[in-house]
Amino acid sequence: MSFDSPVPPAESNEALREALLSLRRDYDALRQAGADVQQLLEALESLLGVEGEEDPFVRVFSSLRKVFTFSQALMLAEPEGGGEALECIVAEDARLLHSRWPVAALFRKVMGGKVVATFSTSGLPEWEVAAGLGLSPAGSALLVPVRVRERRGILLLLREPGLPGFDRGNVALARRYSVLVSHALASRYAAESAAESRRLLELSRQLRQSEQVAKRNADLLQELVRAMPVGVAVQDEAGRLLVVNDAGARLLGARVEEVLGELPPHLRPEGEQAQEAQLRLTRYRERLAGGLPYTRERSVTLDGEARTVLLTGTPVRIFDEYLMLSTSLDITERKRFEEEMQRHAFHDPLTGLANRALMNEIVDKAVRAHQERGMFALAFIDIDNFKQVNDYYSHGMGDQLLIAFSRRVAEALRPSDTLARISGDEFLLLVDPAQNEAEVARVIERVLEACRRPFVVEGHELLTSASMGVSFYPAHGGDYETLRRCADSAIYQAKSLRKGSVAYFDASMGHALTARMDLEQSLRAAVRDRHFRNAYQPKVRLADEAVVGFEALVRWVEPDGRIQPPGVFIEMAGELGLLDEITLQVLDDIARELPCLSRHYGAGISVSFNVSAQQAGDMQFIDRLLAAISASGIARRLVVELTEDALVAAQQFQDAVLPRLRALGVRVSIDDFGTGYSSLSTLADITADELKVDRAFITGIHERARSQGILKAIESVCRALQISMVAEGVEEVEELDYLRSHTGIATVQGYCFGRPAFLEDLLPRSGA
Amino acid sequence: MDRVHSCAARGGDTAEVFRKLTAQLPEGARGAQMVVAFYGCGHDDNLLAAELRRHFPQAALVGGSSAGGLMTERGVIDEQGIGLLVLEDAAGEYGAAAGPLGHDPAAAAEALLGQALASCGCEGQLPELVWIYQAPGQEEAVLEGLRRVVGNTCPIIGGTSADETVAGRWRQLGPTGALSDGLVVGVLFPSAAVGFAFQGGYEPAGPSGVVTGIGFQPDGASGVVTQGHGREILSIDGEPAAAVYNRWTGGVIAAELERGGSILQQTTMFPLATDGGRIDGVTHYLLIHPESVTPAGGLRVFRDVAAGTRLFAMRGDRRRLIERAGRVSRQARRSLPDALAVAGALVVYCGGCKMAVDKEIGEVAGAIAESLHGAPFLGCFTFGEQGCLIDSNVHGNLMISAVVFAR
């Protein structure tokens, strides 16, 4: 609207009226325009205030009510998936929601951007659906184009029949409103789009970042794969290498670039190996089709050297492609190590001979081989007096003797025979095959003869011999263990008769073996069930014949009440490895019975128990023993008796065990002194609290001047070394008198003062 | 609005004149969406219609005879003239329909409005403007029929076709051809804004009186009074209307009071008026042009008047009649939103006023042209004017209306 002067030059009434009317019109127009602007601004403000997920059309409709008067309002829009009809996406009346309105000329005009008011919609195609929705075609309608994102839409305002129709003023206002709504929605969606755009940008940035990370990871992975010490390869269905790293290619005897994309060399059906390669290729494809993973070893030649390669293959399916993932590892060194370990597992490290386990397998194999017919012999070989050699010279000398011995025996054997070292100085010989016993005897005799010849070890000439016990398959047994026990029985027999001889297993040995096996079983059960009890023999002070201590001597009390002395079972217990348990049970019983002994004999009495030379050299047992002594709480009341040989031979006993015993307060006694290989001078090397002179020197001491002299010498040394002495085996009064009158020995032990007795047998007598 | 062209030419040969007209138009004007044609009664308007249909095949055709010529921004052309206003508006929609008024002008108008809307595929849609051109005598009925459809929601603007001598030679031109007792209805949906003004330029002279007697309108042969309004005012305040009028006007129809007859020219400066509504206490007058004195001493007028209506004596003067057209056009222009420029205009100027201003009608055209800043316009001279007065579509006399199309 322009503002050029409305006042005509003449100031007639008509002119004034006209001017007034003109001003009024201008004013009304301005006021209306202002009202329109205000309404539009309020509508705009309302529209732009739509937040978050709020439906903007709620605001649209509420803003419409401020601008227009209508009975119904609904929003029609092009369907998102396309289509001819418009869909009612928003309506104040929920019944109208999702109704579909056909598009004809009127709607097309409006969607083209024109605001249209209708005074009647009767007969219009677009209104065909309206009747079903309860909308009268007789009412006026205002159709306003609105853009909702990429969809065109129509805002439909309806007035009921009878109400004044929408006029051109409404149309003009609706044009502005249309622009406003579309812009407001566009702004909102643009803001959303902007936000969405920012979000997408951020997503894009994150994706790029992820991509970079992924690429970096992929590169890293690629480098890792390339650098892996294990060969990695991926092959396709045809066997071609899609992926192979440096290690994998090297194990194929090639470089990566030579094999990538090609068949590996061993699968290429070309040259002399074509047929074989083709077979391998066929097997490969079968494996791939089978879908089962595999592991196998393959021998290859790399740089002229034979190598063993461990191959694993796993068929996989990735993105509809069948692939073989495989790894390859050069295990040549490992194989060597395994073989070495195998050898060690089945061979004696000192002599290189088969060990017990391997011998077992070899004998089992022989049994299987001779199941139908044939025979073979299994012979135990034991070096006579090997222990003395070990003790006298050194363990190193002993080892050298064993090595020389094993070589000497091996030379005497046939190529088919097998020699094994099963423990210490014990060997097993398999004479296989054997036509008859005479043939075996000839082999045995050669071995014996070979063993009789002197051995020169480290400049020393050693004379020794071997005892042998022989059993025959199938006569004496059908398995390794039986044959071994038979041979063991036979050697036991041979040793007891004459060293350096041979004994062939027979029925009597079988009985002995059976008895031995029974004894073994019984002994094992006795250890398990703690059928051992201590028999205590008192040590008496010579001056007043007061009991100053006891020696605990183990007895095996069988379930039927029979009491077995140590001589029956100690050796076997040692062989079977049961002696440790028996010794610990002895200690347990001492700890349990000492309070009673103390009550009757005084709190100062001591109890001694025996430890064998073998035990003295077994640190594992010593640890257990010391722990048990410590736990018993009676360490200061205990005396450990060891033979002089044990003390002399086990150097580490002196160095490592004695200090620990001393620290606990346990005393050490040299038992059976005079019977070992030690001399008096060795007493200087032994740290002991007590020395027990063997009964050999005490028996008939009153009549044997030589023994008297020896005893005097021993006493003199003990006095000098401040070692107390005990005389063992005092049985006669005369012996007692002599000791009392001619020696300074303070303590005696023997039948003279009491035999070893169980606690309950001991107490009544002492209590009497 | 793409373009509006006006052209005018004169001559005795309709075809020749038409050729002159089209020569003034660019070739592109042939695609015009609407053509308004005014012409002198002497032209062969059927031929004109045919030529128009041929030359402007897409256009909605409206128009009719104009009293004593027509005017454009270039001036006035006499009764031998034909003038065209050509609207090129591809984004707009324009329709027209024409038909006889028949015995039920209201129904005819309603039907023709529907036909006009249908002609441009705008059934049921509210036009920006309804343009009518009709034969004299049934204007109120026509408006009633049109209001049944659109009420007062859109302006109904137009004129009553006229001739040079009030001899019944008036014509109406529509899409189907020319009519003599018909109605042409045009519906306009321009792409740009439309402004309009409808005004009378007289002021009250002072006297007023109430219509107490109306000549009845017989319904057919029965003579039964069917309505309390009509175009023959029998009495005012109980006195013979002509005498009252003569007194109000100081005796301008004294001679005709005795002998009766046409008083068109005398009454041009002294119309009657009814109260057309008030704005802020200021009355808008809807003018009545007394046509003749009846033998009964009544006044025949050019519009319906209802018994009981107060009539006001109005007066004007020549200068104001000349200037009024410019003011109305200016007002119409100023009613365009946002000071939009004018593409063209359509002006209806009362034929009676034209007779009153006589040779100075050229100044009228000039005033209009000036107020429209030289934009093309076409003006006709009519025997009645229809327009929107205070939001009501009414028929008046001695009014001027201007419809302005924004660019």
mmCIF file of C-alpha atoms in Angstrom, chain B residues 142-384:
data_model
loop_
_atom_site.group_PDB
_atom_site.id
_atom_site.type_symbol
_atom_site.label_atom_id
_atom_site.label_comp_id
_atom_site.label_asym_id
_atom_site.label_seq_id
_atom_site.Cartn_x
_atom_site.Cartn_y
_atom_site.Cartn_z
ATOM 1 C CA VAL B 142 -27.830 -11.257 -10.737
ATOM 2 C CA LEU B 143 -25.935 -10.264 -7.633
ATOM 3 C CA GLU B 144 -28.280 -12.279 -5.503
ATOM 4 C CA GLY B 145 -27.618 -15.324 -7.619
ATOM 5 C CA LEU B 146 -23.913 -14.803 -7.473
ATOM 6 C CA ARG B 147 -23.991 -14.190 -3.733
ATOM 7 C CA ARG B 148 -25.699 -17.512 -3.270
ATOM 8 C CA VAL B 149 -22.444 -19.017 -4.417
ATOM 9 C CA VAL B 150 -19.699 -16.747 -3.166
ATOM 10 C CA GLY B 151 -21.537 -14.473 -0.782
ATOM 11 C CA ASN B 152 -19.452 -11.428 -0.149
ATOM 12 C CA THR B 153 -16.243 -13.408 0.143
ATOM 13 C CA CYS B 154 -14.940 -12.111 -3.106
ATOM 14 C CA PRO B 155 -15.660 -8.888 -4.914
ATOM 15 C CA ILE B 156 -18.174 -8.968 -7.736
ATOM 16 C CA ILE B 157 -17.329 -6.092 -10.036
ATOM 17 C CA GLY B 158 -18.691 -5.139 -13.358
ATOM 18 C CA GLY B 159 -21.055 -3.002 -15.241
ATOM 19 C CA THR B 160 -24.355 -2.832 -16.959
ATOM 20 C CA SER B 161 -23.930 -2.775 -20.687
ATOM 21 C CA ALA B 162 -24.987 0.470 -22.322
ATOM 22 C CA ASP B 163 -25.724 2.027 -25.631
ATOM 23 C CA GLU B 164 -25.462 5.553 -26.900
ATOM 24 C CA THR B 165 -29.101 6.545 -26.575
ATOM 25 C CA VAL B 166 -30.666 4.272 -23.977
ATOM 26 C CA ALA B 167 -32.482 2.631 -26.801
ATOM 27 C CA GLY B 168 -32.016 -0.952 -25.783
ATOM 28 C CA ARG B 169 -29.155 -1.641 -28.144
ATOM 29 C CA TRP B 170 -26.887 -2.689 -25.361
ATOM 30 C CA ARG B 171 -24.893 -5.908 -25.849
ATOM 31 C CA GLN B 172 -22.940 -8.398 -23.802
ATOM 32 C CA LEU B 173 -19.995 -10.347 -25.179
ATOM 33 C CA GLY B 174 -18.958 -13.752 -23.897
ATOM 34 C CA PRO B 175 -17.133 -16.870 -24.967
ATOM 35 C CA THR B 176 -20.048 -18.093 -27.016
ATOM 36 C CA GLY B 177 -20.740 -14.825 -28.714
ATOM 37 C CA ALA B 178 -22.809 -11.712 -28.186
ATOM 38 C CA LEU B 179 -26.040 -11.388 -26.279
ATOM 39 C CA SER B 180 -28.515 -8.635 -25.889
ATOM 40 C CA ASP B 181 -30.324 -9.671 -22.763
ATOM 41 C CA GLY B 182 -27.641 -11.644 -21.168
ATOM 42 C CA LEU B 183 -25.036 -11.890 -18.532
ATOM 43 C CA VAL B 184 -21.368 -12.504 -18.956
ATOM 44 C CA VAL B 185 -19.569 -13.844 -15.939
ATOM 45 C CA GLY B 186 -15.819 -13.874 -15.741
ATOM 46 C CA VAL B 187 -13.880 -15.489 -12.944
ATOM 47 C CA LEU B 188 -10.382 -14.281 -12.338
ATOM 48 C CA PHE B 189 -7.577 -16.089 -10.415
ATOM 49 C CA PRO B 190 -4.677 -13.817 -11.252
ATOM 50 C CA SER B 191 -1.193 -14.840 -10.270
ATOM 51 C CA ALA B 192 -0.576 -11.399 -8.868
ATOM 52 C CA ALA B 193 -2.525 -9.234 -6.483
ATOM 53 C CA VAL B 194 -5.659 -7.401 -7.488
ATOM 54 C CA GLY B 195 -6.847 -4.146 -6.073
ATOM 55 C CA PHE B 196 -10.183 -2.494 -6.532
ATOM 56 C CA ALA B 197 -12.208 0.453 -5.562
ATOM 57 C CA PHE B 198 -15.867 1.232 -5.972
ATOM 58 C CA GLN B 199 -17.025 4.678 -5.262
ATOM 59 C CA GLY B 200 -19.465 7.346 -5.869
ATOM 60 C CA GLY B 201 -18.253 10.900 -5.821
ATOM 61 C CA TYR B 202 -21.312 12.798 -4.706
ATOM 62 C CA GLU B 203 -22.066 14.347 -1.431
ATOM 63 C CA PRO B 204 -25.359 14.727 0.385
ATOM 64 C CA ALA B 205 -27.283 17.775 -0.564
ATOM 65 C CA GLY B 206 -29.288 17.747 2.625
ATOM 66 C CA PRO B 207 -32.801 16.548 2.041
ATOM 67 C CA SER B 208 -33.827 12.982 2.611
ATOM 68 C CA GLY B 209 -37.016 11.049 2.797
ATOM 69 C CA VAL B 210 -38.349 7.567 3.104
ATOM 70 C CA VAL B 211 -39.664 5.624 0.173
ATOM 71 C CA THR B 212 -43.245 5.038 0.854
ATOM 72 C CA GLY B 213 -44.442 3.719 -2.420
ATOM 73 C CA ILE B 214 -42.814 1.356 -4.925
ATOM 74 C CA GLY B 215 -44.196 0.292 -8.230
ATOM 75 C CA PHE B 216 -44.907 -3.417 -7.919
ATOM 76 C CA GLN B 217 -43.282 -6.035 -10.057
ATOM 77 C CA PRO B 218 -45.929 -8.303 -11.420
ATOM 78 C CA ASP B 219 -45.063 -11.941 -11.575
ATOM 79 C CA GLY B 220 -46.212 -12.936 -14.955
ATOM 80 C CA ALA B 221 -49.828 -12.256 -15.809
ATOM 81 C CA SER B 222 -51.268 -12.497 -12.336
ATOM 82 C CA GLY B 223 -50.163 -9.054 -11.304
ATOM 83 C CA VAL B 224 -49.453 -10.236 -7.811
ATOM 84 C CA VAL B 225 -46.930 -8.158 -5.997
ATOM 85 C CA THR B 226 -43.955 -10.390 -5.443
ATOM 86 C CA GLN B 227 -41.521 -8.054 -3.835
ATOM 87 C CA GLY B 228 -41.518 -4.722 -2.005
ATOM 88 C CA HIS B 229 -38.819 -3.233 -4.095
ATOM 89 C CA GLY B 230 -38.447 -2.098 -7.552
ATOM 90 C CA ARG B 231 -37.165 0.515 -9.806
ATOM 91 C CA GLU B 232 -40.164 2.767 -9.769
ATOM 92 C CA ILE B 233 -40.305 4.998 -6.718
ATOM 93 C CA LEU B 234 -43.875 6.064 -6.440
ATOM 94 C CA SER B 235 -43.720 8.195 -3.357
ATOM 95 C CA ILE B 236 -41.355 9.626 -0.852
ATOM 96 C CA ASP B 237 -42.710 10.437 2.516
ATOM 97 C CA GLY B 238 -46.104 9.885 1.005
ATOM 98 C CA GLU B 239 -45.644 12.426 -1.713
ATOM 99 C CA PRO B 240 -45.153 11.699 -5.348
ATOM 100 C CA ALA B 241 -41.497 10.894 -5.716
ATOM 101 C CA ALA B 242 -40.850 13.105 -8.712
ATOM 102 C CA ALA B 243 -42.220 16.129 -6.983
ATOM 103 C CA VAL B 244 -40.191 15.467 -3.916
ATOM 104 C CA TYR B 245 -37.121 15.017 -5.997
ATOM 105 C CA ASN B 246 -37.800 18.196 -7.907
ATOM 106 C CA ARG B 247 -38.105 20.036 -4.649
ATOM 107 C CA TRP B 248 -34.930 18.528 -3.268
ATOM 108 C CA THR B 249 -33.016 19.474 -6.337
ATOM 109 C CA GLY B 250 -34.361 22.959 -6.661
ATOM 110 C CA GLY B 251 -36.441 22.199 -9.683
ATOM 111 C CA VAL B 252 -34.031 20.465 -12.057
ATOM 112 C CA ILE B 253 -36.833 18.329 -13.437
ATOM 113 C CA ALA B 254 -39.520 20.907 -13.342
ATOM 114 C CA ALA B 255 -40.227 20.571 -17.036
ATOM 115 C CA GLU B 256 -40.431 16.782 -16.902
ATOM 116 C CA LEU B 257 -42.574 16.918 -13.841
ATOM 117 C CA GLU B 258 -45.352 18.018 -16.068
ATOM 118 C CA ARG B 259 -44.765 16.011 -19.155
ATOM 119 C CA GLY B 260 -42.754 13.077 -17.859
ATOM 120 C CA GLY B 261 -39.897 11.466 -19.778
ATOM 121 C CA SER B 262 -36.181 11.028 -19.530
ATOM 122 C CA ILE B 263 -34.351 13.038 -16.901
ATOM 123 C CA LEU B 264 -31.061 11.290 -17.259
ATOM 124 C CA GLN B 265 -29.000 14.268 -18.120
ATOM 125 C CA GLN B 266 -30.532 16.582 -15.543
ATOM 126 C CA THR B 267 -30.186 14.145 -12.761
ATOM 127 C CA THR B 268 -26.602 13.256 -13.413
ATOM 128 C CA MET B 269 -25.508 15.974 -11.020
ATOM 129 C CA PHE B 270 -28.375 15.348 -8.627
ATOM 130 C CA PRO B 271 -28.657 11.682 -7.951
ATOM 131 C CA LEU B 272 -30.444 10.124 -5.069
ATOM 132 C CA ALA B 273 -28.665 7.735 -2.761
ATOM 133 C CA THR B 274 -29.260 5.157 -0.118
ATOM 134 C CA ASP B 275 -27.127 4.605 2.915
ATOM 135 C CA GLY B 276 -24.573 2.019 1.801
ATOM 136 C CA GLY B 277 -23.103 1.637 5.226
ATOM 137 C CA ARG B 278 -20.976 3.610 7.590
ATOM 138 C CA ILE B 279 -17.342 3.624 8.481
ATOM 139 C CA ASP B 280 -16.534 5.579 11.614
ATOM 140 C CA GLY B 281 -19.815 7.359 11.349
ATOM 141 C CA VAL B 282 -19.152 8.439 7.807
ATOM 142 C CA THR B 283 -21.824 7.258 5.454
ATOM 143 C CA HIS B 284 -21.106 5.537 2.193
ATOM 144 C CA TYR B 285 -23.781 6.351 -0.287
ATOM 145 C CA LEU B 286 -25.017 4.075 -2.940
ATOM 146 C CA LEU B 287 -26.232 6.266 -5.698
ATOM 147 C CA ILE B 288 -29.448 6.062 -7.566
ATOM 148 C CA HIS B 289 -29.730 7.706 -10.925
ATOM 149 C CA PRO B 290 -33.232 8.756 -11.696
ATOM 150 C CA GLU B 291 -33.959 7.853 -15.235
ATOM 151 C CA SER B 292 -37.390 9.273 -15.969
ATOM 152 C CA VAL B 293 -40.597 10.671 -14.537
ATOM 153 C CA THR B 294 -43.451 8.259 -14.791
ATOM 154 C CA PRO B 295 -46.960 9.301 -15.697
ATOM 155 C CA ALA B 296 -47.909 8.638 -12.082
ATOM 156 C CA GLY B 297 -45.363 11.188 -10.928
ATOM 157 C CA GLY B 298 -43.010 8.583 -9.783
ATOM 158 C CA LEU B 299 -39.388 8.273 -10.518
ATOM 159 C CA ARG B 300 -37.981 5.428 -12.499
ATOM 160 C CA VAL B 301 -34.510 4.732 -11.448
ATOM 161 C CA PHE B 302 -31.671 2.524 -12.527
ATOM 162 C CA ARG B 303 -31.583 0.337 -9.467
ATOM 163 C CA ASP B 304 -33.825 -1.407 -7.070
ATOM 164 C CA VAL B 305 -35.096 0.505 -4.144
ATOM 165 C CA ALA B 306 -37.028 -1.031 -1.316
ATOM 166 C CA ALA B 307 -40.023 0.543 0.335
ATOM 167 C CA GLY B 308 -39.024 2.042 3.621
ATOM 168 C CA THR B 309 -35.571 2.932 2.418
ATOM 169 C CA ARG B 310 -34.428 6.430 3.211
ATOM 170 C CA LEU B 311 -33.357 8.323 0.179
ATOM 171 C CA PHE B 312 -30.849 11.093 0.274
ATOM 172 C CA ALA B 313 -30.574 13.922 -2.169
ATOM 173 C CA MET B 314 -27.014 14.102 -3.479
ATOM 174 C CA ARG B 315 -25.180 16.575 -5.557
ATOM 175 C CA GLY B 316 -22.005 16.700 -7.507
ATOM 176 C CA ASP B 317 -20.138 18.813 -9.942
ATOM 177 C CA ARG B 318 -18.444 18.385 -13.211
ATOM 178 C CA ARG B 319 -14.928 18.866 -11.981
ATOM 179 C CA ARG B 320 -15.355 16.276 -9.385
ATOM 180 C CA LEU B 321 -16.847 13.887 -11.897
ATOM 181 C CA ILE B 322 -13.762 14.323 -13.997
ATOM 182 C CA GLU B 323 -11.346 13.979 -11.122
ATOM 183 C CA ARG B 324 -13.245 11.251 -9.391
ATOM 184 C CA ALA B 325 -12.170 8.587 -11.851
ATOM 185 C CA GLY B 326 -8.528 9.328 -11.148
ATOM 186 C CA ARG B 327 -9.117 9.180 -7.433
ATOM 187 C CA VAL B 328 -10.926 5.914 -7.656
ATOM 188 C CA SER B 329 -8.181 4.455 -9.800
ATOM 189 C CA ARG B 330 -5.593 5.747 -7.345
ATOM 190 C CA GLN B 331 -7.494 4.214 -4.514
ATOM 191 C CA ALA B 332 -7.623 0.932 -6.354
ATOM 192 C CA ARG B 333 -3.896 1.129 -6.994
ATOM 193 C CA ARG B 334 -3.206 1.936 -3.370
ATOM 194 C CA SER B 335 -5.199 -1.066 -2.318
ATOM 195 C CA LEU B 336 -2.572 -3.289 -3.882
ATOM 196 C CA PRO B 337 -0.399 -4.802 -1.168
ATOM 197 C CA ASP B 338 3.193 -3.804 -0.746
ATOM 198 C CA ALA B 339 2.964 -0.913 -3.205
ATOM 199 C CA LEU B 340 3.102 -3.269 -6.090
ATOM 200 C CA ALA B 341 3.381 -1.772 -9.527
ATOM 201 C CA VAL B 342 0.328 -1.803 -11.742
ATOM 202 C CA ALA B 343 0.279 -4.058 -14.735
ATOM 203 C CA GLY B 344 -3.070 -2.926 -15.985
ATOM 204 C CA ALA B 345 -6.532 -1.908 -14.959
ATOM 205 C CA LEU B 346 -10.163 -2.192 -15.854
ATOM 206 C CA VAL B 347 -12.329 0.851 -15.211
ATOM 207 C CA VAL B 348 -16.086 1.179 -15.244
ATOM 208 C CA TYR B 349 -17.346 4.706 -15.552
ATOM 209 C CA CYS B 350 -20.983 5.504 -15.477
ATOM 210 C CA GLY B 351 -22.345 6.419 -18.875
ATOM 211 C CA GLY B 352 -24.471 9.066 -17.333
ATOM 212 C CA CYS B 353 -21.391 10.719 -15.877
ATOM 213 C CA LYS B 354 -19.830 10.540 -19.260
ATOM 214 C CA MET B 355 -22.726 12.404 -20.698
ATOM 215 C CA ALA B 356 -22.341 14.941 -17.933
ATOM 216 C CA VAL B 357 -18.656 15.563 -18.512
ATOM 217 C CA ASP B 358 -19.185 15.474 -22.231
ATOM 218 C CA LYS B 359 -16.139 16.633 -24.111
ATOM 219 C CA GLU B 360 -13.997 16.553 -21.046
ATOM 220 C CA ILE B 361 -14.180 12.824 -20.956
ATOM 221 C CA GLY B 362 -10.651 12.877 -22.242
ATOM 222 C CA GLU B 363 -9.582 14.412 -18.958
ATOM 223 C CA VAL B 364 -11.213 11.568 -17.212
ATOM 224 C CA ALA B 365 -9.087 9.150 -19.172
ATOM 225 C CA GLY B 366 -6.078 11.267 -18.474
ATOM 226 C CA ALA B 367 -6.788 11.357 -14.779
ATOM 227 C CA ILE B 368 -7.092 7.639 -14.727
ATOM 228 C CA ALA B 369 -3.921 7.174 -16.704
ATOM 229 C CA GLU B 370 -2.089 9.490 -14.403
ATOM 230 C CA SER B 371 -3.274 7.746 -11.311
ATOM 231 C CA LEU B 372 -2.216 4.447 -12.765
ATOM 232 C CA HIS B 373 1.162 5.801 -13.720
ATOM 233 C CA GLY B 374 0.526 5.170 -17.361
ATOM 234 C CA ALA B 375 -0.280 1.494 -16.966
ATOM 235 C CA PRO B 376 -2.515 0.115 -19.665
ATOM 236 C CA PHE B 377 -6.183 0.226 -18.830
ATOM 237 C CA LEU B 378 -9.501 -0.151 -20.531
ATOM 238 C CA GLY B 379 -12.526 1.821 -19.406
ATOM 239 C CA CYS B 380 -16.131 1.397 -20.373
ATOM 240 C CA PHE B 381 -19.190 3.547 -19.937
ATOM 241 C CA THR B 382 -22.085 1.759 -18.434
ATOM 242 C CA PHE B 383 -25.633 2.108 -17.313
ATOM 243 C CA GLY B 384 -24.971 0.654 -13.961
#
